[in-house]
Amino acid sequence: MLAAAMSLPLLIEERQGLARWHEPVTVGLPLPQGAGRHLEALLLCDQKGEPCPCQSQVLARWCDGSLRWVLLDFQANVGAHESVNYHLHLTTAPTVMAHTTPLTVHQAADGIQINTGSACFTLSSQVCKPLSSMQLQGRELLAPGGSQIVVTDEAGQEYVLHIAQMHVALGGPLRVVVSMQGDVRRADGVVLAQHRTRLSFYAGHHLMQMQLTLRNPRAAQHPGGLWDLGDAGSIFLQDVALHLPIAAHTGLRTVWMTHPEQSGMTHEAAHLTVYQDSSGGDNWQSSNHVNRFGEVKHTFSGYRVTADGVILEEGKRATPVLALCHEQWGVAATIDKFWQNFPKALEVRHNQLIARLFPPQYNDVHELQGGEQKTHTVSLLFSDTPEHATDLGWLHARLRPRTTPEWYVQSRVFSYLTPYSHDRLTEGLPIIETAIKGANSFFARREIIDEYGWRHFGEVYADHEAVGHTGATPLISHYNNQYDMICGALIHYVRSGDERWVELAQDCAQHVIDIDIYHTASDRPAYNGGLFWHSDHYTDAATATHRTFSRRNVAPAMSQSYGGGPANEHNYTTGLLYYYYLTGDDAAREAVQGLADWVIHMDDGSQRLLGRLDRRPTGLCSSTVHRDYHGPGRGAGNSINALLDAHLLTQEPSYLAKAEQLIQRCIHPKDNIQAHGFDDVEYRWSYTVFLQVLGKYLALKHDMGTLDYLYSYARASLLHYATWMLQHEVPYTHAFARVKIPTETWPAQDVRKSHVFYLAAQYSVDLGQRRAFEQRAAFFFETCLQDVQTFSTCTLARPLIVLLTNAYVSTYFQRHLAAAPLLPEQPYDFGHPHVFTPQFAEIYWLRDKLQHARVLLRDVRRGLLCLGGQRG
C-alpha cells in the first residue's frame, strides 16, 4: 500500500438485522484545507485494511483549490447488527482502483445503454419509459416496447413523459446516473406539467432506481395574496404510474410482503394490489388532509392487500415489496417511504407490475398546486432466481457511512463545531435532544396532526402556534423550516453521530425542496423561486396547506392587506447546503443556488413593471418587517446568507459581490444605532440575525485570505454594534412589556446575543473590550438557558429549533477563547452612512401618506356622526 499522508475513519453500522453484501453506499466527506487537490490520491480500504473499489467526485473545493468535500461511492460488506470501520487514505501519490467489473455506458442517437456487468438496461432518448429493454444474462425480461410511465388527468386524458434533455449526470465504474428532463405531454401536443427523471445503476447489480419529479410550473393566481387549494394555477391528476410489462404471459406468480422483515407470500391472482389509503395513525382523518373543498377524502385507516377484489390483509402502515416471478427469474418493485407518502399502490395485473405514485384508488383527484412539485423514488430489482426476487428490504434502511465528530471538527468545514463528548454545557442538551428522543420528539409530534401524506411528510409540526387553541381538534400549522431546522439537525448529527438527526434532516430537506419552494418563473420576480413562510400565526392552515395565507381565515373586519407570498425574511439555505455536501443530492444544490438567484432577481428593479422608469434596486431582499427599513434585520441577513452559501457552492464571484452590496446597504461602522429603533423589540429584535451573518462573511473573507476594505468595513461594523449592545442589551424577559405575546421563544432568542458577543470578541484587538464581550456572551447564554426553562413550553418547535441552530456555538467559544484577530491590510476611511432609497420609494411614501389621510378623514366622519347622534 502507498504511504498515507492523512487518513480518516469511516464508520458503518447495520441496525436492521440484515446482512449487507456489496450494498451500494454514497457518502459526502470533508477534508481539511490543503490536504490534497486530486481525487486520484484517495484510497479506500475495508475493515481488513484491503483496498476496495471506490468512485469519487468533487463536491466543493477550498479557496486554494484543495479538496473540501468529496462524494464517495463504494459497496460495503457488513453483517447483521455489526459495526465495521473502513478508512479513507489521502496518499502521497496517485492510486490505482482495486479491481472491479465496471459499469459501461454506450450512448447512441436513439438512447443510452447501461451494462452493469450482468444486466443490460436500454433507455429511450425520446420518451421516458424509462426502460425500453432490460436483458438479464442475455434474456429479455420486458415485453416489446418496454415499460411506460403514464400520467392521467382528472378528465381521464393520458399523457407521457417526453424528453427534451438527456445526459449522464454521473458516470463512473460503480454508479451511473442518467438525467432526463422534459414535459408531460398529451398525444395532441397539450402540455400538462414538467418532469425530471433520474435513473441510477450500480456495478454488479440488477437494480434500477428511478427518482421521478413531477412539477407544475404554472404560477398560482393567489387572488388577494391568498394561496388556497383549488387555485386556477393548479393541475389535477387521477393517476401517475409506472407500468412494467413482463415478457412472459404464463407461468407467473405474484409474491408480496408488506414489511421487509416478512417472508414473501405467494398468490396466483390475476390482479393483486397493496394500497395505502391513509397514514394508519390515530389521527388518520386529521383536517390536515382537507382538499380544495375542505373535505378529507380518506376511505379507511392504513393499507389493504386485495386479490381479485378479496381482502387478503389489512394493517396500519405498509413498507411493501411486490414481485412477479417466473420459474427462472423475477421482477420486484418498491416505493420509498410508501406509507408515509400515502396514497400509494403497488399492483400486479396479469403480466404487468405497476407502481402507482398518485393512485386512482384514492377517493379524490391529486392536486398539484402552481409551482409545486413532488419527487418519488421507485426501485426495480431484476433477479435471475425467483427466490431472491423480493430482496429489496435493505433499500428501506440504507447503510449510512459517517466519519467521527472529531474529524468533522478537524476538517473545519462546519464553523464553531464541538463534539458532544467535549460539550461541557450539558444543561442545554436535554432540551435540544427532545427533538429526537422520547414521547415528544419531532418524529412523535407528526402524529398530532398526522403530518404524513405526499404533500406533508417531512414537515415539522408548528405546535407553538397551538398554545391557547381551544378547538375540538388540533390546530393545523406547519413550520416550513423556519430558522433552518435542517441545518441544526445536521450540525447535531456530525457532533454526535446519532442517525436520528440525519433522518429528521433528510425528511425535512426533501419536503422543503419539493413543497416549500415556489417552482415557477411565471409569477412576479419577488415570488418566483422563493420559499414560503410558515403557517399564519395562531390560525389553522386550512386550505392554504404550506402557503401561509388562506381565504378561510379572512375575517370581515380584517384589513384588505391580509395575505402575501414568499418573502426574504424566510430564506434558509445553509441546511440545504450541508445536506448536499453530506449526500450529493443535486436537488439540494439546485435549491441553494435557486434561492440565492431569487434574492438577486427580487432586488432587480428592471424586472418590475415600469422598471424602465426607475432602475434602482427594489429593496425587497433587504427590508425587514417594514418596506422602508433597510438596516440590520433578518430580511437582509437571510438574503446575504443565501448569497454566501451560493458562493461557497459555486465559487461564482457575482454572489459574493451581491452579498457585499447588501452589507454596505444595511450597515455602516458609523451608524447612528439609536435611530434604528431597536427598543421596538417586537419588530427590530432580528438585527442580531444580521450580525451573526456578518460573522459568517468575515470568516469567509478570512478563509479566502482577502483582508481588504470590505473585510475591514464588516469588522468595524460588527464591533460598533457589539459595543452598543454592551450598554443597551438586556435579556428579553426584562423587555416583555414591549412585546405583544411574551412567549418562551423570546428568551430562546437571547442565544443570538451570546453569539454576537463571541464574534465581537473574536475580532476585537482591545484586550479589555474582548474580556467584556466574552463576559457578556457567557451571561446571555446562561440567562437564555435559565429563562427559557422557566416556561413549561420550552420544548415547543420554535424555541427548540432556535436553540438547536445556535446553542452549540457557545460551547465552541467557551473551549476556544478568541485568539488575536487578523487585521485588515491597511487602515481605511469608511466615510459616512448613506440612506438607501429603493425603487419607487417616493411614490410609496406619497401613497402611504394618502392612505393615512383617508383613515384620519374616516375617523373624523365617524366622530361627527356619533356626535350628531348624541345631540339628536
CSV table of C-alpha atoms in Angstrom, one decimal, residues 42-343:
chain,number,residue,atom,x,y,z
A,42,LEU,CA,-7.8,8.9,-2.4
A,43,LEU,CA,-7.6,5.2,-1.4
A,44,LEU,CA,-10.4,3.4,0.4
A,45,CYS,CA,-9.6,0.3,2.5
A,46,ASP,CA,-12.1,-2.1,4.0
A,47,GLN,CA,-12.3,-3.4,7.6
A,48,LYS,CA,-9.4,-5.8,6.8
A,49,GLY,CA,-7.2,-3.0,5.5
A,50,GLU,CA,-7.6,-4.2,1.9
A,51,PRO,CA,-8.1,-1.6,-0.9
A,52,CYS,CA,-11.6,-1.7,-2.2
A,53,PRO,CA,-13.2,-0.2,-5.4
A,54,CYS,CA,-14.3,3.4,-4.8
A,55,GLN,CA,-15.7,6.1,-7.1
A,56,SER,CA,-15.2,9.7,-6.1
A,57,GLN,CA,-16.5,13.1,-7.1
A,58,VAL,CA,-15.6,16.7,-6.0
A,59,LEU,CA,-18.5,18.5,-4.3
A,60,ALA,CA,-16.5,21.6,-3.2
A,61,ARG,CA,-13.0,23.0,-3.0
A,62,TRP,CA,-11.3,25.3,-0.6
A,63,CYS,CA,-10.3,28.8,-1.8
A,64,ASP,CA,-6.8,27.5,-2.5
A,65,GLY,CA,-8.2,24.8,-4.8
A,66,SER,CA,-7.7,21.9,-2.4
A,67,LEU,CA,-10.5,19.3,-1.8
A,68,ARG,CA,-13.1,20.4,0.7
A,69,TRP,CA,-15.9,17.9,0.2
A,70,VAL,CA,-15.8,14.7,-1.8
A,71,LEU,CA,-18.6,12.3,-2.6
A,72,LEU,CA,-17.7,8.6,-2.3
A,73,ASP,CA,-19.5,5.6,-3.9
A,74,PHE,CA,-18.5,2.1,-2.9
A,75,GLN,CA,-20.1,-1.2,-2.0
A,76,ALA,CA,-20.0,-2.2,1.7
A,77,ASN,CA,-20.0,-5.5,3.4
A,78,VAL,CA,-21.3,-5.7,7.0
A,79,GLY,CA,-23.1,-8.5,8.9
A,80,ALA,CA,-26.4,-8.1,10.6
A,81,HIS,CA,-26.2,-5.9,13.7
A,82,GLU,CA,-22.4,-5.4,13.1
A,83,SER,CA,-20.3,-2.3,13.0
A,84,VAL,CA,-17.3,-2.1,10.8
A,85,ASN,CA,-14.6,0.5,10.2
A,86,TYR,CA,-13.4,1.5,6.7
A,87,HIS,CA,-10.7,4.0,6.2
A,88,LEU,CA,-10.1,6.7,3.5
A,89,HIS,CA,-6.5,7.5,3.0
A,90,LEU,CA,-5.0,10.5,1.3
A,91,THR,CA,-1.8,9.1,-0.2
A,92,THR,CA,1.3,10.8,-1.4
A,93,ALA,CA,0.9,9.5,-5.0
A,94,PRO,CA,-1.9,8.6,-7.3
A,95,THR,CA,-3.6,5.3,-6.6
A,96,VAL,CA,-5.0,2.6,-8.9
A,97,MET,CA,-8.5,1.5,-8.1
A,98,ALA,CA,-9.0,-2.0,-6.8
A,99,HIS,CA,-10.3,-4.5,-9.4
A,100,THR,CA,-14.0,-4.4,-10.2
A,101,THR,CA,-16.3,-5.2,-13.1
A,102,PRO,CA,-17.1,-1.6,-14.0
A,103,LEU,CA,-20.3,-0.2,-15.4
A,104,THR,CA,-20.2,0.7,-19.1
A,105,VAL,CA,-22.3,3.3,-20.8
A,106,HIS,CA,-22.9,3.4,-24.5
A,107,GLN,CA,-24.7,6.4,-26.0
A,108,ALA,CA,-26.4,6.3,-29.3
A,109,ALA,CA,-28.7,8.6,-31.2
A,110,ASP,CA,-31.8,6.8,-30.0
A,111,GLY,CA,-30.9,6.3,-26.4
A,112,ILE,CA,-28.4,5.1,-23.8
A,113,GLN,CA,-27.4,1.5,-22.9
A,114,ILE,CA,-26.0,0.7,-19.4
A,115,ASN,CA,-24.3,-2.6,-18.7
A,116,THR,CA,-23.8,-3.4,-15.0
A,117,GLY,CA,-21.7,-6.5,-15.7
A,118,SER,CA,-24.6,-9.0,-15.7
A,119,ALA,CA,-27.6,-6.8,-16.6
A,120,CYS,CA,-28.2,-4.5,-19.6
A,121,PHE,CA,-30.6,-1.6,-19.4
A,122,THR,CA,-31.7,0.3,-22.5
A,123,LEU,CA,-33.2,3.8,-22.3
A,124,SER,CA,-35.0,5.7,-25.0
A,125,SER,CA,-33.9,9.3,-25.7
A,126,GLN,CA,-37.4,10.3,-27.0
A,127,VAL,CA,-39.9,9.2,-24.3
A,128,CYS,CA,-39.2,8.5,-20.6
A,129,LYS,CA,-40.5,4.9,-20.4
A,130,PRO,CA,-38.0,4.7,-18.6
A,131,LEU,CA,-36.8,1.2,-19.8
A,132,SER,CA,-37.1,0.3,-23.5
A,133,SER,CA,-35.4,-3.0,-22.8
A,134,MET,CA,-33.9,-5.0,-19.9
A,135,GLN,CA,-31.8,-8.0,-20.5
A,136,LEU,CA,-30.5,-10.3,-17.8
A,137,GLN,CA,-27.8,-12.7,-18.8
A,138,GLY,CA,-28.9,-12.3,-22.4
A,139,ARG,CA,-32.6,-12.9,-21.7
A,140,GLU,CA,-35.1,-10.1,-22.4
A,141,LEU,CA,-37.4,-9.7,-19.4
A,142,LEU,CA,-39.7,-7.0,-20.7
A,143,ALA,CA,-42.5,-7.2,-23.2
A,144,PRO,CA,-41.9,-5.5,-26.6
A,145,GLY,CA,-41.9,-1.7,-26.2
A,146,GLY,CA,-40.6,-1.9,-22.6
A,147,SER,CA,-42.0,-0.1,-19.6
A,148,GLN,CA,-44.1,3.1,-19.7
A,149,ILE,CA,-44.9,6.0,-17.3
A,150,VAL,CA,-48.5,7.2,-17.8
A,151,VAL,CA,-50.0,10.4,-16.3
A,152,THR,CA,-53.8,10.7,-16.3
A,153,ASP,CA,-55.5,13.9,-15.6
A,154,GLU,CA,-58.9,14.4,-13.9
A,155,ALA,CA,-60.7,14.1,-17.2
A,156,GLY,CA,-59.1,10.8,-17.9
A,157,GLN,CA,-56.8,12.2,-20.6
A,158,GLU,CA,-53.4,10.3,-20.8
A,159,TYR,CA,-50.0,12.0,-21.1
A,160,VAL,CA,-46.5,10.6,-21.5
A,161,LEU,CA,-43.1,12.0,-20.4
A,162,HIS,CA,-41.3,13.4,-23.4
A,163,ILE,CA,-37.5,14.1,-23.2
A,164,ALA,CA,-36.0,17.4,-24.1
A,165,GLN,CA,-32.6,16.9,-22.5
A,166,MET,CA,-30.9,13.6,-21.6
A,167,HIS,CA,-27.4,13.2,-20.3
A,168,VAL,CA,-25.2,11.1,-18.0
A,169,ALA,CA,-25.2,13.3,-14.8
A,170,LEU,CA,-22.8,11.0,-13.0
A,171,GLY,CA,-20.5,8.5,-14.7
A,172,GLY,CA,-18.1,6.1,-13.0
A,173,PRO,CA,-17.2,2.5,-12.6
A,174,LEU,CA,-19.5,1.9,-9.6
A,175,ARG,CA,-22.5,4.1,-10.1
A,176,VAL,CA,-24.1,5.8,-13.2
A,177,VAL,CA,-26.9,8.4,-13.0
A,178,VAL,CA,-28.8,9.3,-16.2
A,179,SER,CA,-30.9,12.5,-16.0
A,180,MET,CA,-33.8,13.3,-18.2
A,181,GLN,CA,-35.9,16.4,-18.4
A,182,GLY,CA,-38.9,17.4,-20.4
A,183,ASP,CA,-42.6,17.9,-20.4
A,184,VAL,CA,-45.6,15.8,-19.7
A,185,ARG,CA,-47.5,15.9,-23.0
A,186,ARG,CA,-50.7,14.6,-24.5
A,187,ALA,CA,-50.8,12.9,-27.9
A,188,ASP,CA,-52.3,16.2,-29.4
A,189,GLY,CA,-49.4,18.2,-28.0
A,190,VAL,CA,-51.1,19.7,-24.9
A,191,VAL,CA,-48.6,20.0,-22.1
A,192,LEU,CA,-49.8,19.4,-18.5
A,193,ALA,CA,-46.6,19.6,-16.4
A,194,GLN,CA,-42.8,19.1,-16.4
A,195,HIS,CA,-40.8,16.2,-15.3
A,196,ARG,CA,-37.3,15.4,-14.2
A,197,THR,CA,-36.3,11.7,-14.1
A,198,ARG,CA,-33.0,10.4,-12.6
A,199,LEU,CA,-32.1,6.8,-13.1
A,200,SER,CA,-29.4,5.2,-11.0
A,201,PHE,CA,-27.5,1.9,-11.9
A,202,TYR,CA,-24.9,0.1,-9.8
A,203,ALA,CA,-22.0,-2.2,-10.9
A,204,GLY,CA,-22.7,-5.8,-10.4
A,205,HIS,CA,-26.4,-5.2,-9.5
A,206,HIS,CA,-29.6,-5.9,-11.4
A,207,LEU,CA,-31.2,-2.8,-9.8
A,208,MET,CA,-32.6,0.4,-11.2
A,209,GLN,CA,-33.7,3.2,-9.1
A,210,MET,CA,-36.0,5.8,-10.6
A,211,GLN,CA,-36.4,9.2,-9.0
A,212,LEU,CA,-39.3,10.9,-10.7
A,213,THR,CA,-40.1,14.6,-10.0
A,214,LEU,CA,-43.4,16.0,-11.4
A,215,ARG,CA,-43.6,19.8,-11.4
A,216,ASN,CA,-46.5,22.1,-12.1
A,217,PRO,CA,-44.5,25.2,-13.5
A,218,ARG,CA,-47.6,27.4,-13.7
A,219,ALA,CA,-47.9,30.4,-11.4
A,220,ALA,CA,-50.7,30.2,-8.8
A,221,GLN,CA,-53.2,33.0,-9.2
A,222,HIS,CA,-53.3,33.7,-5.4
A,223,PRO,CA,-56.1,36.4,-5.6
A,224,GLY,CA,-55.6,38.9,-2.8
A,225,GLY,CA,-52.4,37.2,-1.7
A,226,LEU,CA,-54.3,34.1,-0.6
A,227,TRP,CA,-52.9,30.7,-1.6
A,228,ASP,CA,-55.6,28.1,-1.3
A,229,LEU,CA,-56.1,24.7,-2.9
A,230,GLY,CA,-58.3,24.9,-5.9
A,231,ASP,CA,-56.4,27.9,-7.3
A,232,ALA,CA,-56.7,28.4,-11.0
A,233,GLY,CA,-53.0,27.5,-11.4
A,234,SER,CA,-53.4,24.0,-10.1
A,235,ILE,CA,-53.5,20.8,-12.1
A,236,PHE,CA,-55.4,17.7,-11.0
A,237,LEU,CA,-54.2,14.2,-11.5
A,238,GLN,CA,-56.2,11.0,-11.5
A,239,ASP,CA,-53.2,8.6,-11.8
A,240,VAL,CA,-49.4,8.6,-12.2
A,241,ALA,CA,-48.0,5.2,-12.6
A,242,LEU,CA,-45.0,3.2,-13.9
A,243,HIS,CA,-46.2,0.1,-15.9
A,244,LEU,CA,-43.7,-2.7,-16.3
A,245,PRO,CA,-45.0,-5.4,-18.7
A,246,ILE,CA,-43.2,-8.7,-18.4
A,247,ALA,CA,-42.2,-10.7,-21.5
A,248,ALA,CA,-43.9,-13.9,-20.2
A,249,HIS,CA,-47.7,-14.3,-20.1
A,250,THR,CA,-47.9,-17.7,-18.4
A,251,GLY,CA,-46.2,-19.4,-15.6
A,252,LEU,CA,-46.3,-16.2,-13.5
A,253,ARG,CA,-47.0,-15.9,-9.8
A,254,THR,CA,-47.2,-12.9,-7.5
A,255,VAL,CA,-45.0,-12.6,-4.4
A,256,TRP,CA,-45.6,-9.9,-1.9
A,257,MET,CA,-44.8,-8.7,1.6
A,258,THR,CA,-46.0,-5.7,3.4
A,259,HIS,CA,-43.0,-5.3,5.7
A,260,PRO,CA,-39.3,-6.0,4.8
A,261,GLU,CA,-38.8,-8.5,7.7
A,262,GLN,CA,-41.6,-10.7,6.5
A,263,SER,CA,-41.2,-13.8,4.3
A,264,GLY,CA,-42.7,-13.4,0.9
A,265,MET,CA,-46.3,-14.7,0.4
A,266,THR,CA,-47.4,-16.2,-3.0
A,267,HIS,CA,-50.7,-15.7,-4.8
A,268,GLU,CA,-51.9,-16.8,-8.1
A,269,ALA,CA,-54.4,-14.0,-8.6
A,270,ALA,CA,-54.5,-12.1,-11.9
A,271,HIS,CA,-54.9,-8.9,-10.0
A,272,LEU,CA,-53.3,-8.1,-6.6
A,273,THR,CA,-52.9,-4.7,-5.0
A,274,VAL,CA,-51.1,-3.3,-2.0
A,275,TYR,CA,-52.8,0.0,-1.4
A,276,GLN,CA,-52.1,2.6,1.4
A,277,ASP,CA,-55.1,4.9,1.7
A,278,SER,CA,-54.1,6.9,4.8
A,279,SER,CA,-51.3,7.0,7.4
A,280,GLY,CA,-52.9,4.4,9.7
A,281,GLY,CA,-52.2,6.6,12.6
A,282,ASP,CA,-54.6,7.5,15.4
A,283,ASN,CA,-55.3,10.8,13.7
A,284,TRP,CA,-55.5,9.5,10.1
A,285,GLN,CA,-58.6,11.6,9.4
A,286,SER,CA,-56.9,14.8,10.5
A,287,SER,CA,-58.1,18.0,8.9
A,288,ASN,CA,-54.5,18.4,7.8
A,289,HIS,CA,-55.6,16.4,4.7
A,290,VAL,CA,-58.5,18.6,3.5
A,291,ASN,CA,-58.9,19.0,-0.2
A,292,ARG,CA,-59.9,22.2,-2.0
A,293,PHE,CA,-63.5,21.8,-0.8
A,294,GLY,CA,-62.4,21.5,2.9
A,295,GLU,CA,-63.1,17.7,2.9
A,296,VAL,CA,-60.9,14.8,4.0
A,297,LYS,CA,-61.4,12.0,1.4
A,298,HIS,CA,-59.6,9.1,3.0
A,299,THR,CA,-61.7,5.9,2.9
A,300,PHE,CA,-60.1,3.8,5.6
A,301,SER,CA,-57.3,3.7,8.1
A,302,GLY,CA,-54.0,2.2,6.8
A,303,TYR,CA,-53.5,-0.3,4.0
A,304,ARG,CA,-55.2,-3.2,2.4
A,305,VAL,CA,-53.9,-6.1,0.2
A,306,THR,CA,-56.6,-7.3,-2.2
A,307,ALA,CA,-56.6,-10.1,-4.8
A,308,ASP,CA,-59.3,-10.1,-7.4
A,309,GLY,CA,-61.3,-7.9,-5.1
A,310,VAL,CA,-60.9,-10.0,-2.0
A,311,ILE,CA,-59.2,-8.5,1.0
A,312,LEU,CA,-56.2,-10.7,2.0
A,313,GLU,CA,-54.6,-8.5,4.6
A,314,GLU,CA,-55.3,-5.2,6.4
A,315,GLY,CA,-52.9,-3.1,8.5
A,316,LYS,CA,-51.8,0.3,9.6
A,317,ARG,CA,-48.5,1.1,7.8
A,318,ALA,CA,-47.0,-0.9,4.9
A,319,THR,CA,-43.5,-0.8,3.5
A,320,PRO,CA,-44.2,-3.3,0.8
A,321,VAL,CA,-42.3,-5.2,-1.9
A,322,LEU,CA,-44.3,-6.7,-4.8
A,323,ALA,CA,-42.8,-9.1,-7.4
A,324,LEU,CA,-43.8,-11.0,-10.5
A,325,CYS,CA,-41.9,-14.3,-10.6
A,326,HIS,CA,-41.3,-16.9,-13.4
A,327,GLU,CA,-39.6,-20.2,-13.0
A,328,GLN,CA,-36.1,-18.8,-13.5
A,329,TRP,CA,-36.4,-15.1,-12.8
A,330,GLY,CA,-38.3,-12.4,-11.0
A,331,VAL,CA,-39.0,-8.7,-11.2
A,332,ALA,CA,-39.8,-6.7,-8.0
A,333,ALA,CA,-40.8,-3.2,-7.2
A,334,THR,CA,-40.9,-1.0,-4.1
A,335,ILE,CA,-41.6,2.7,-3.4
A,336,ASP,CA,-39.5,4.6,-0.9
A,337,LYS,CA,-41.4,5.9,2.1
A,338,PHE,CA,-44.5,4.1,0.9
A,339,TRP,CA,-46.9,4.6,3.8
A,340,GLN,CA,-45.5,8.0,4.8
A,341,ASN,CA,-46.2,9.4,1.3
A,342,PHE,CA,-49.7,8.0,1.0
A,343,PRO,CA,-51.8,7.4,-1.0
